[in-house]
Tab-separated table of C-alpha atoms and ligand atoms in Angstrom:
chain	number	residue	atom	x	y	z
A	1	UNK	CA	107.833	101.221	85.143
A	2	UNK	CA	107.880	103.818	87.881
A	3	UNK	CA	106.229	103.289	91.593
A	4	UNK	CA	105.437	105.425	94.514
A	5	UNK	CA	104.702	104.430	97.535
A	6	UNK	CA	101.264	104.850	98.852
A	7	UNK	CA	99.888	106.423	101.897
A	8	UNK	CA	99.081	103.748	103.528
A	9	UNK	CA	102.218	101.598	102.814
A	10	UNK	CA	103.689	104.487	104.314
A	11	UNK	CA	101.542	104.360	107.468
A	12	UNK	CA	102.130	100.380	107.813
A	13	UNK	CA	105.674	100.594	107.860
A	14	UNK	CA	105.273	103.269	110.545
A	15	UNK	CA	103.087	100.883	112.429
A	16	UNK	CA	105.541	97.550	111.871
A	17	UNK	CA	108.592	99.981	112.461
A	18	UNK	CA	106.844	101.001	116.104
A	19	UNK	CA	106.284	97.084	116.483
A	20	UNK	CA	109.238	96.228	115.589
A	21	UNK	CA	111.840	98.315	117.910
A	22	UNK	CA	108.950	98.152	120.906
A	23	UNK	CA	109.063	94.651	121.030
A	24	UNK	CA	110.762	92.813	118.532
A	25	UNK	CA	114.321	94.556	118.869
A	26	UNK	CA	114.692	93.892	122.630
A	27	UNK	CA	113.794	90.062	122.104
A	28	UNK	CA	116.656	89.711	118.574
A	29	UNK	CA	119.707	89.095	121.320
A	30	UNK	CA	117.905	86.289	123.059
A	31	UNK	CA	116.177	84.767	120.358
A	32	UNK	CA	119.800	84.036	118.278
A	33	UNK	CA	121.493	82.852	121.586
A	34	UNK	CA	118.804	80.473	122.487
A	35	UNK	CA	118.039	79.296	119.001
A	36	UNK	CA	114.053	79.218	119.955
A	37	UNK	CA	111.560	80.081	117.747
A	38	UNK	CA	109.686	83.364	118.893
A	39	UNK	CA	106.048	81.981	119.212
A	40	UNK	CA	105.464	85.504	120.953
A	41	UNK	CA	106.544	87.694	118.000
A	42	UNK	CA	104.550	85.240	115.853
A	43	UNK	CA	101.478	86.052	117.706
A	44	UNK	CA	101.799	89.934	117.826
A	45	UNK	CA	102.606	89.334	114.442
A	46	UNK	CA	99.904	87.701	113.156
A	47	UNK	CA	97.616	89.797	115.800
A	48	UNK	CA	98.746	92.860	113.344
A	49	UNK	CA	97.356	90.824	110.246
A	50	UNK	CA	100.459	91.029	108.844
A	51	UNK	CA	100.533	87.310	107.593
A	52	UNK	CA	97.573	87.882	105.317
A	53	UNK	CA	99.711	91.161	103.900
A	54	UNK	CA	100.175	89.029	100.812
A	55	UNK	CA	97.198	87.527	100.818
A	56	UNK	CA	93.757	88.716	98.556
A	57	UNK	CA	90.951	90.332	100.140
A	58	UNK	CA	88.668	87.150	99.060
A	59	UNK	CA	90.962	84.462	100.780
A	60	UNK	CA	91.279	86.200	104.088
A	61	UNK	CA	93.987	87.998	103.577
A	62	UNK	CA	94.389	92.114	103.875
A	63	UNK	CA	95.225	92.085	100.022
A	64	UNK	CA	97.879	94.978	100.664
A	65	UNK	CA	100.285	92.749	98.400
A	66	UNK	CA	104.274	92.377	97.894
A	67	UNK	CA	105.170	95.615	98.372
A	68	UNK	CA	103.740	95.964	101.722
A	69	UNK	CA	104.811	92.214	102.389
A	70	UNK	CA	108.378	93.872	101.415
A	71	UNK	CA	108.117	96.747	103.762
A	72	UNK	CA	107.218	94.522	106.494
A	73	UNK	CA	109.853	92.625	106.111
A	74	UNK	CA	112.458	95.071	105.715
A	75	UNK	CA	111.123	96.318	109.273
A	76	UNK	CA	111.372	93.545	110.873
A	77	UNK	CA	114.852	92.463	109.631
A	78	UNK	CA	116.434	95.690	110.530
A	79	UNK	CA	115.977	94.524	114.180
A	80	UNK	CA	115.995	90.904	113.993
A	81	UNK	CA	116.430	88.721	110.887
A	82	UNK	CA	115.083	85.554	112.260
A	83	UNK	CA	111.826	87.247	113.498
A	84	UNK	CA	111.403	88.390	110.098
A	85	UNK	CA	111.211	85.456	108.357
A	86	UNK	CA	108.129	84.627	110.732
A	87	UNK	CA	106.608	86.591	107.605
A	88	UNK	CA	108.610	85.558	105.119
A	89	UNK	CA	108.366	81.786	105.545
A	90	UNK	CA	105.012	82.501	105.485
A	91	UNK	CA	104.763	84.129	101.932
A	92	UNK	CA	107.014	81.409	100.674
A	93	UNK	CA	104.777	78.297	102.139
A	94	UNK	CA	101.338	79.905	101.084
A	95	UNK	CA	102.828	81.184	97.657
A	96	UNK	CA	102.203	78.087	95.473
A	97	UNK	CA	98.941	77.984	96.829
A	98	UNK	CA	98.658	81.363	95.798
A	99	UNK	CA	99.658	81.012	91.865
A	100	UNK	CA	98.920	77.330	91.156
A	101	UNK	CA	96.159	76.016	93.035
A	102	UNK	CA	92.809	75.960	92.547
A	103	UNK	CA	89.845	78.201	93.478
A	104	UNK	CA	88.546	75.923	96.506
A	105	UNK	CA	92.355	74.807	97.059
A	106	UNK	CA	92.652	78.713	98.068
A	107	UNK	CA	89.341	78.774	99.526
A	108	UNK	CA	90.575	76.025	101.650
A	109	UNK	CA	93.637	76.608	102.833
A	110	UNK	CA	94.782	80.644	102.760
A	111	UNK	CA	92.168	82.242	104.987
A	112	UNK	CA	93.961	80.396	108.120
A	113	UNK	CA	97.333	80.920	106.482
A	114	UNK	CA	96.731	84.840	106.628
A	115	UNK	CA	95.190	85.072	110.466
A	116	UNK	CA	98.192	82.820	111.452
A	117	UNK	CA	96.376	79.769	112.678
A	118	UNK	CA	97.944	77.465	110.160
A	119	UNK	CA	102.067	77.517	109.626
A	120	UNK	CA	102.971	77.250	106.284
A	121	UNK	CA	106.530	75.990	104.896
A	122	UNK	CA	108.034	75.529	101.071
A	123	UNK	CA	108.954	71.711	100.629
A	124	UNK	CA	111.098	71.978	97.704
A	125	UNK	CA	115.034	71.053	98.511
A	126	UNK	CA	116.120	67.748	99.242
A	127	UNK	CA	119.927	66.524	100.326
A	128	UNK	CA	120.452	66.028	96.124
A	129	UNK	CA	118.588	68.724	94.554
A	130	UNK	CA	119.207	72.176	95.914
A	131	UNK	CA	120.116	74.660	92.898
A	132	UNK	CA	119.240	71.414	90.449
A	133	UNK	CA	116.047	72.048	92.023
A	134	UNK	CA	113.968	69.956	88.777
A	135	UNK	CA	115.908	67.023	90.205
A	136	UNK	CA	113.783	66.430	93.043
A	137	UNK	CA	113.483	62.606	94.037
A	138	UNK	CA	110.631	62.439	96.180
A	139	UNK	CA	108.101	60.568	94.816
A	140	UNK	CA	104.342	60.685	94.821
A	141	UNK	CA	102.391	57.633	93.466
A	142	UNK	CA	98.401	57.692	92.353
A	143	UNK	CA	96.584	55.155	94.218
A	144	UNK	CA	92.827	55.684	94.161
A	145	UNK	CA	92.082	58.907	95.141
A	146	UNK	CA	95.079	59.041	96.902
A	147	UNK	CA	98.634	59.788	96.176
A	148	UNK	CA	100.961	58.014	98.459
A	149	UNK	CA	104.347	60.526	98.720
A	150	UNK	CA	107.912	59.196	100.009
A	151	UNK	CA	110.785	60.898	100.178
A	152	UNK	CA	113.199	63.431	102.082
A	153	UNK	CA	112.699	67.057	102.227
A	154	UNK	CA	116.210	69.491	103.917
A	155	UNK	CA	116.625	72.680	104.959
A	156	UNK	CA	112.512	73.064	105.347
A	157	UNK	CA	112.352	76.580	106.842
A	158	UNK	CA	109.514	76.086	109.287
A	159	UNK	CA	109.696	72.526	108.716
A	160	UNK	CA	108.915	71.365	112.905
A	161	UNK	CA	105.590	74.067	113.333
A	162	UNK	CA	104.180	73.629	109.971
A	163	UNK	CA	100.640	73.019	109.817
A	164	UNK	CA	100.738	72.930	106.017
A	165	UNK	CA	103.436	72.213	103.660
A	166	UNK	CA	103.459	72.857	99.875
A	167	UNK	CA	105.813	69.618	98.440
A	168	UNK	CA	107.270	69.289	95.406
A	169	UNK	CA	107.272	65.326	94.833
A	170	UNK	CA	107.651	63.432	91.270
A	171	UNK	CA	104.866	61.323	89.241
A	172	UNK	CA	106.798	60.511	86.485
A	173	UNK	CA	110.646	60.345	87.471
A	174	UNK	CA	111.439	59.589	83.717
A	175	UNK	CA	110.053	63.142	82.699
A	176	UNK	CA	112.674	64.964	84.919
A	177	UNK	CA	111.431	68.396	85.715
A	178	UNK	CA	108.364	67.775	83.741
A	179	UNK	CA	107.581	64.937	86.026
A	180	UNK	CA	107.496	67.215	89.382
A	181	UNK	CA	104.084	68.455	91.000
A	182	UNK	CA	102.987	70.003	93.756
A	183	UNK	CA	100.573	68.855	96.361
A	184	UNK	CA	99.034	70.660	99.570
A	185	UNK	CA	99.912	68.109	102.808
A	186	UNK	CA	98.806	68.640	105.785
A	187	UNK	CA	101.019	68.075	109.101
A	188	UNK	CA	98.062	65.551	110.739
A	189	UNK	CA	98.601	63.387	107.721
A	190	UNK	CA	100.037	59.691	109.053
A	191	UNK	CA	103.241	58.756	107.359
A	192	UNK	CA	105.411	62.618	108.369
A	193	UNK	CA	108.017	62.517	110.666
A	194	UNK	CA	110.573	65.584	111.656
A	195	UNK	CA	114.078	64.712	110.965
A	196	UNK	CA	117.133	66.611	112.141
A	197	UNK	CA	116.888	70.113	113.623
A	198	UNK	CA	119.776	71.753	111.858
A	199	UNK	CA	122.281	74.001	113.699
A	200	UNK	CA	122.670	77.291	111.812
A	201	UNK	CA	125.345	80.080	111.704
A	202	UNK	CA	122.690	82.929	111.333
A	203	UNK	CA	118.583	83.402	111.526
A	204	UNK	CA	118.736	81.046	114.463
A	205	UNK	CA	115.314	81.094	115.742
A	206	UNK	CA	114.347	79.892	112.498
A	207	UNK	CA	112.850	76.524	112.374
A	208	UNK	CA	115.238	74.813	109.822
A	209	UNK	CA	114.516	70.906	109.587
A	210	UNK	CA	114.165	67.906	107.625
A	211	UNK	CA	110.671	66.365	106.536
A	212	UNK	CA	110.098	62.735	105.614
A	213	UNK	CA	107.172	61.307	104.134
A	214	UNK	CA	107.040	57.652	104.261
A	215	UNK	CA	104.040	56.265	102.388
A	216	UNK	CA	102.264	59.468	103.469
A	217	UNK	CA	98.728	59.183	101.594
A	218	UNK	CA	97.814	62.986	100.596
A	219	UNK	CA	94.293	63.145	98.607
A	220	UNK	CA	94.401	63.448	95.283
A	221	UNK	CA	92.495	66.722	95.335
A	222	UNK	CA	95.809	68.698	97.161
A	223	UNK	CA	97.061	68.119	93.778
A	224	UNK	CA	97.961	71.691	92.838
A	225	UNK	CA	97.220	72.531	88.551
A	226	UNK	CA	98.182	69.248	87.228
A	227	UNK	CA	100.627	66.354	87.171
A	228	UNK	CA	103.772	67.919	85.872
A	229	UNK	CA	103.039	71.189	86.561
A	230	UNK	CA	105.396	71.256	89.930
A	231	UNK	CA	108.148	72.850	88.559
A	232	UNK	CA	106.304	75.974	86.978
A	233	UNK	CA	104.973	76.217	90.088
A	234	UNK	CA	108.030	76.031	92.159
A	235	UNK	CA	109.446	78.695	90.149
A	236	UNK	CA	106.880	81.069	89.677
A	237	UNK	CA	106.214	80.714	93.671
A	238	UNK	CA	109.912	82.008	94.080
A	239	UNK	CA	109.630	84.699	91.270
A	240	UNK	CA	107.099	86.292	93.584
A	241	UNK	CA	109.390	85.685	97.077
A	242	UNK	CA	112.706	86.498	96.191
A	243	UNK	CA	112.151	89.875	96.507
A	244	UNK	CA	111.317	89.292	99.933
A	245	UNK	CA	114.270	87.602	100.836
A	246	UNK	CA	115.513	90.952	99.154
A	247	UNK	CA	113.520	92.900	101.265
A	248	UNK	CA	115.018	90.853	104.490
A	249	UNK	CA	118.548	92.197	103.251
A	250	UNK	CA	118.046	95.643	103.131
A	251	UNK	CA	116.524	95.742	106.954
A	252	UNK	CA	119.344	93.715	108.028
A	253	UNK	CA	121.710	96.325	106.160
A	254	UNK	CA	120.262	99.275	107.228
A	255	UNK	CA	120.027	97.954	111.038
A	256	UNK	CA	124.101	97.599	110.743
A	257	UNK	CA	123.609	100.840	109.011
A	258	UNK	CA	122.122	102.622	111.684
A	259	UNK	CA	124.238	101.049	114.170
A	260	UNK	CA	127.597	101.802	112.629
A	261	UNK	CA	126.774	105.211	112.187
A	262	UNK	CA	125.596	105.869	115.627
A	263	UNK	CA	128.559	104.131	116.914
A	264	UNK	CA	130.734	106.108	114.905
A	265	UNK	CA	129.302	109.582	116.344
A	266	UNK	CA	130.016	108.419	119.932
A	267	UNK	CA	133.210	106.700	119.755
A	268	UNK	CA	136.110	108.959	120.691
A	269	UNK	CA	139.893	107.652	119.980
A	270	UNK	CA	142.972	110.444	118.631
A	271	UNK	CA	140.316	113.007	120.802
A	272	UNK	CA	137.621	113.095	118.174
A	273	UNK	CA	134.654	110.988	117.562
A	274	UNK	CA	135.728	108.267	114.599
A	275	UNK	CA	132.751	109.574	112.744
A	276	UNK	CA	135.509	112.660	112.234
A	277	UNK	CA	137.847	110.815	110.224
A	278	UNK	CA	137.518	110.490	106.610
A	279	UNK	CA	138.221	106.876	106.536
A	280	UNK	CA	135.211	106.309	108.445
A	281	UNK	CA	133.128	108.743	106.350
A	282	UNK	CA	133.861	106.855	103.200
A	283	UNK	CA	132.746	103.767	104.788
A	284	UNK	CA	129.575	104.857	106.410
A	285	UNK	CA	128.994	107.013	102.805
A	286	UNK	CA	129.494	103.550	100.610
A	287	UNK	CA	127.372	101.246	102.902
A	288	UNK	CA	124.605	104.169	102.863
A	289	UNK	CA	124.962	104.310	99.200
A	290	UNK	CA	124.306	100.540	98.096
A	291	UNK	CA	121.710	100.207	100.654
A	292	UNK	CA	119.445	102.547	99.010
A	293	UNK	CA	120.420	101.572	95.433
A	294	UNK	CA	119.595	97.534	96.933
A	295	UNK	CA	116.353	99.235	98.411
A	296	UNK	CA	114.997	101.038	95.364
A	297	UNK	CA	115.685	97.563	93.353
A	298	UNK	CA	113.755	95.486	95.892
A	299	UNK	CA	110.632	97.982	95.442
A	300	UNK	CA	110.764	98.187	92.347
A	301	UNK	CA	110.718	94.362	91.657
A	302	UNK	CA	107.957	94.158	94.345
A	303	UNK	CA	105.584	96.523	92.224
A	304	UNK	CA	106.380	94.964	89.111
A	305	UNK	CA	105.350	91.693	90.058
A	306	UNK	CA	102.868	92.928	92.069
A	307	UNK	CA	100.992	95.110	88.941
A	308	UNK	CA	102.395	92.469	86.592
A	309	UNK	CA	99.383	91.196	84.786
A	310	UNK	CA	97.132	94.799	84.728
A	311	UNK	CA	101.169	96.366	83.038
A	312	UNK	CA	101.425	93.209	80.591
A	313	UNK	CA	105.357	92.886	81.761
A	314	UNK	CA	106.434	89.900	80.589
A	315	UNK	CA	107.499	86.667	82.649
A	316	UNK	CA	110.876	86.804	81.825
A	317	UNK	CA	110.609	90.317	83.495
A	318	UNK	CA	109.365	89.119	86.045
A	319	UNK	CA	111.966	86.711	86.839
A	320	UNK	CA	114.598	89.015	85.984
A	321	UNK	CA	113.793	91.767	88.436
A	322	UNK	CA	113.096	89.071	91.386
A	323	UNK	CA	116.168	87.541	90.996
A	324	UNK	CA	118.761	90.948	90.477
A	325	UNK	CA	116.593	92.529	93.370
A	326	UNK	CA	117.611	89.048	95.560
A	327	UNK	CA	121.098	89.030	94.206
A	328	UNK	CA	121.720	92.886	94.792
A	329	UNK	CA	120.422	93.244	97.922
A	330	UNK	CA	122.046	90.053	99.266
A	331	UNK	CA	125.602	91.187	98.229
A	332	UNK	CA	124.836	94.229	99.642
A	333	UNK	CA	123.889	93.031	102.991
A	334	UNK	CA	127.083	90.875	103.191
A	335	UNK	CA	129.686	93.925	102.240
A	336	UNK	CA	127.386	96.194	104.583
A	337	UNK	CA	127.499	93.741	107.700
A	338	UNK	CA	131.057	93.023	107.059
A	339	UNK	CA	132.076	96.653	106.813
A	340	UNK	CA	129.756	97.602	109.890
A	341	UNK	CA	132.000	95.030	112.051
A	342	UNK	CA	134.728	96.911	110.661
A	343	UNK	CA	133.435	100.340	111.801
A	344	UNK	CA	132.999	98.969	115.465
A	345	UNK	CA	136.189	97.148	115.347
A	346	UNK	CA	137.079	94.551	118.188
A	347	UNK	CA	133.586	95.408	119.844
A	348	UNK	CA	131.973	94.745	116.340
A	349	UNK	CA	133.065	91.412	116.655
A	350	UNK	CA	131.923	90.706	120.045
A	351	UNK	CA	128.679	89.413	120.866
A	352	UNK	CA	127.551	91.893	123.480
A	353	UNK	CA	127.021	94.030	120.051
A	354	UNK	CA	124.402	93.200	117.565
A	355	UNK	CA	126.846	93.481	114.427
A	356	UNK	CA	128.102	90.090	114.656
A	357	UNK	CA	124.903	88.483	114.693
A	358	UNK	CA	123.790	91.194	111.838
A	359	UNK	CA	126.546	89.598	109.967
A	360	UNK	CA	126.117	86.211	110.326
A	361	UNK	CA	122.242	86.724	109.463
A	362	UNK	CA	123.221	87.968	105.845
A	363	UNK	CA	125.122	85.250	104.923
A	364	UNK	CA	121.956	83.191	104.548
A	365	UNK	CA	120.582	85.945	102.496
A	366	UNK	CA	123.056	85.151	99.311
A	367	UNK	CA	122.097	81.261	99.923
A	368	UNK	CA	118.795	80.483	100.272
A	369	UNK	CA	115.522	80.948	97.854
A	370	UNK	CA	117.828	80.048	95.115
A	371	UNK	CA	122.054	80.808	95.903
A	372	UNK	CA	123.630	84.449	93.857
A	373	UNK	CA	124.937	82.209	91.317
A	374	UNK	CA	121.509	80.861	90.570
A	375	UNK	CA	120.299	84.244	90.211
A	376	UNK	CA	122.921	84.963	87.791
A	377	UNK	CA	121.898	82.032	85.617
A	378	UNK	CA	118.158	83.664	85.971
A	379	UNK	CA	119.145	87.034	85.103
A	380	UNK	CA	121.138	86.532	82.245
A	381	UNK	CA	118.936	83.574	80.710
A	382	UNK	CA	115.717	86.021	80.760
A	383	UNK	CA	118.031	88.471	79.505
A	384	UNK	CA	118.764	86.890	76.099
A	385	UNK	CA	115.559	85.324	75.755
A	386	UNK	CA	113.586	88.063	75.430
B	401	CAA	N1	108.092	80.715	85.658
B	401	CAA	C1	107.436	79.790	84.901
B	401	CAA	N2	108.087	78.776	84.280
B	401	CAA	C2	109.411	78.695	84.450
B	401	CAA	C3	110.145	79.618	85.200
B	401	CAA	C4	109.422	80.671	85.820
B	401	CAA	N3	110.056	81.596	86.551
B	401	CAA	N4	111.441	79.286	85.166
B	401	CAA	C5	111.551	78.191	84.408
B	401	CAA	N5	110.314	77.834	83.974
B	401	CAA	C6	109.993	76.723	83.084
B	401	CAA	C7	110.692	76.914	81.758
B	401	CAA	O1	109.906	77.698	80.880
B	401	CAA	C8	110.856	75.493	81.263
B	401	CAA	O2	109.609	75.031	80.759
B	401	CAA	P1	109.461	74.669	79.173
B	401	CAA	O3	110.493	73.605	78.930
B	401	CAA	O4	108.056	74.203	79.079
B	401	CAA	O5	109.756	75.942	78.451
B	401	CAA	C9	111.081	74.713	82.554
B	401	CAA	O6	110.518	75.513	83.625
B	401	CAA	C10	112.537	74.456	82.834
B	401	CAA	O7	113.204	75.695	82.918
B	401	CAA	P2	114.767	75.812	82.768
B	401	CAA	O8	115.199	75.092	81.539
B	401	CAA	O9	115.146	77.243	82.928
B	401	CAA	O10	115.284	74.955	84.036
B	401	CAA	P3	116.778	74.749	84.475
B	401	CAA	O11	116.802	73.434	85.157
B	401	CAA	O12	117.767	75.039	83.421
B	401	CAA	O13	117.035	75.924	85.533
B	401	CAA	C11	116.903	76.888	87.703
B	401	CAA	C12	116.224	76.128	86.568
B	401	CAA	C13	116.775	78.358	87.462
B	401	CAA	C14	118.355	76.541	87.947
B	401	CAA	C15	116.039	76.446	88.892
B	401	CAA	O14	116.227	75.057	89.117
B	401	CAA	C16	116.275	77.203	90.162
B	401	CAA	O15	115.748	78.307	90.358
B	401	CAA	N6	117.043	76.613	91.088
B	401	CAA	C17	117.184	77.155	92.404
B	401	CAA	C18	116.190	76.535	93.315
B	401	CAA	C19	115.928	77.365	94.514
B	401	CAA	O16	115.800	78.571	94.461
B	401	CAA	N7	115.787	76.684	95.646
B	401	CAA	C20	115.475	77.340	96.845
B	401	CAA	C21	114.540	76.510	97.646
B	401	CAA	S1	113.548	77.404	98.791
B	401	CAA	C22	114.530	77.966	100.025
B	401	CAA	O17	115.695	78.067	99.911
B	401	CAA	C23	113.888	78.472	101.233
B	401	CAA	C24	114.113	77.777	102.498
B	401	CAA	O18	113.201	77.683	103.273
B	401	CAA	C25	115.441	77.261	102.843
């Protein structure tokens, strides 16, 4: 399947490329030292409608879809990681909403997800089920019209501003996976409390906490498709996201990019500029190289997924191409930040330069929405099924 970019996803990464170095880049610094989230950025963001990018026409959003969702992303990263995910957290808290709930569910809920008035966040990981993500423990009981939900959520990107969280939670604990759902819970419900604010190596900024519910009552019409039908949705939400997080590490690898290379041109040692020596070159000419091949990968999976249904690709497709655009990209953002250090040398690893921080912001990319080695296990499963 081959894509083009359109005009107009051209023009909007103009536009988020303008916002993004105007006045995202100069803030990046000062949001990683302080560890704060940028409510400012979030505002401009959202003032852009660039939360509803993902979002249909009929719910309130701008219905541009993933690829632009991608693009913005990618624009955002290349200056600051953490003020991308202000987006990305976004697409990942609405998503579930998005594929598995119900017409008034979306009715309901996404219009003030897109404008930015309501915080979403993904409520799927808990201290025991991370990759084993079908072993979820949190439990949600029927009781009237009611379910009452206890349990521990971790790692909860936007867990402390969220005005809604999607939460995985289990009805049936004998059924395993089969026994997860997903239910729509609002932040003013009694029964949540905010647990730990964690300390991160990279996308600090980032809201990253634990949620408890403790006998939180959550009506049973937040239910999302049916009882058992959490994990489905869980995973389809993140077959649509990855590429995001894919997206994220090609702007953070082209930002070191960028960097490196203008570095390079300007630092003079043995009388020449280092961008001179050959050593260099084939540094600079390797990093170039697998960002673009990570980039293509990322859009391509975004359009895919995107024109899924109307191209009849299959799910296992679908899955495939999320997860080796997420994997890709990821390991390419690592070797690219690493190697950008390297081109800088001691200033690279000194925090008056962005590199380091460039660096420590990819890590997170080969971790989170599912770790490399979870990808793997996706690729190669939808591989041999089909
Ligand atoms: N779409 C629809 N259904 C799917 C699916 C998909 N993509 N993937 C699996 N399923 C279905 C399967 O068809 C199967 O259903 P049937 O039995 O009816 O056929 C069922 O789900 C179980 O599938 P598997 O047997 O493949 O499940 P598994 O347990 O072997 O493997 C896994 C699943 C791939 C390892 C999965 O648990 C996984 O992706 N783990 C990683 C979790 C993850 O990404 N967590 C990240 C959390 S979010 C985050 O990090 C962001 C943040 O804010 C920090």
């Amino acid at each position: 399947m081959s894509y083009q970019l359109s005009e107009e996803q051209e023009m909007l990464r103009q536009s988020v490329r303008r916002l993004a170095e105007d006045k995202v880049a100069p803030r990046a610094a000062e949001i990683d030292e302080k560890d704060e989230y940028p409510w400012d950025l979030k505002e401009l963001i959202a003032d852009q409608g660039l939360l509803g990018a993902g979002i249909p026409e009929e719910y309130g959003g701008t219905g541009a879809g993933l690829p632009s969702v991608v693009l913005i992303v990618e624009e955002i990263a290349k200056v600051s990681a953490a003020a991308s995910l202000i987006v990305a957290a976004q697409e990942l808290g609405m998503m579930p909403i998005l594929v598995g709930g119900s017409e008034a569910q979306k009715q309901k809920y996404l219009p003030g997800i897109a404008d930015g008035d309501q915080i979403a966040a993904f409520a799927l990981t808990e201290p025991n089920a991370g990759s084993d993500a079908g072993s979820v423990k949190t439990r949600a009981v029927r009781e009237g019209d009611k379910y009452i939900l206890s349990g521990q959520k971790c790692f909860i990107t936007n867990g402390s501003i969220a005005d809604v969280f999607t939460v995985f939670a289990t009805t049936d604990p004998k059924a395993g996976l089969k026994g997860l759902s997903a239910f729509i819970v609002e932040k003013s419900y009694p029964g949540i409390t905010i647990g730990k604010k964690e300390h991160k190596m990279g996308i600090r900024g980032s809201e990253t906490t634990e949620v408890i519910f403790d006998n939180c009552p959550v009506p049973a019409e937040n239910l999302m498709g049916k009882e058992g039908h959490g994990f489905k949705i869980a995973m389809m939400t993140l077959d649509c996201t990855r590429p995001v997080i894919g997206a994220q590490a090609v702007g953070i690898a082209q930002g070191a990019l960028d960097y490196a290379v203008s570095y390079a041109k300007e630092r003079v040692q043995f009388g020449k500029p280092i961008a001179m020596f050959q050593g260099i070159q084939f540094m600079l000419a390797d990093m170039c190289t697998r960002v673009e091949a990570a980039r293509q990968l990322v859009y391509k999976a975004a359009h895919m997924i995107e024109n899924a249904g109307k191209n009849n690709v299959s799910a296992s497709e679908v899955g495939r191409f999320s997860s080796m655009c997420k994997l890709f990209a990821s390991d390419v953002a690592m070797q690219v930040t690493v190697d950008a250090v390297q081109v800088l040398g001691g200033y690279g690893y000194m925090k008056e330069y962005p590199l380091e921080r460039m660096m420590r912001d990819a890590k997170i990319t080969q971790i989170y929405e599912g770790t490399n080695q979870i990808q793997r296990v996706v690729i190669a499963k939808n591989l041999l099924s089909d």
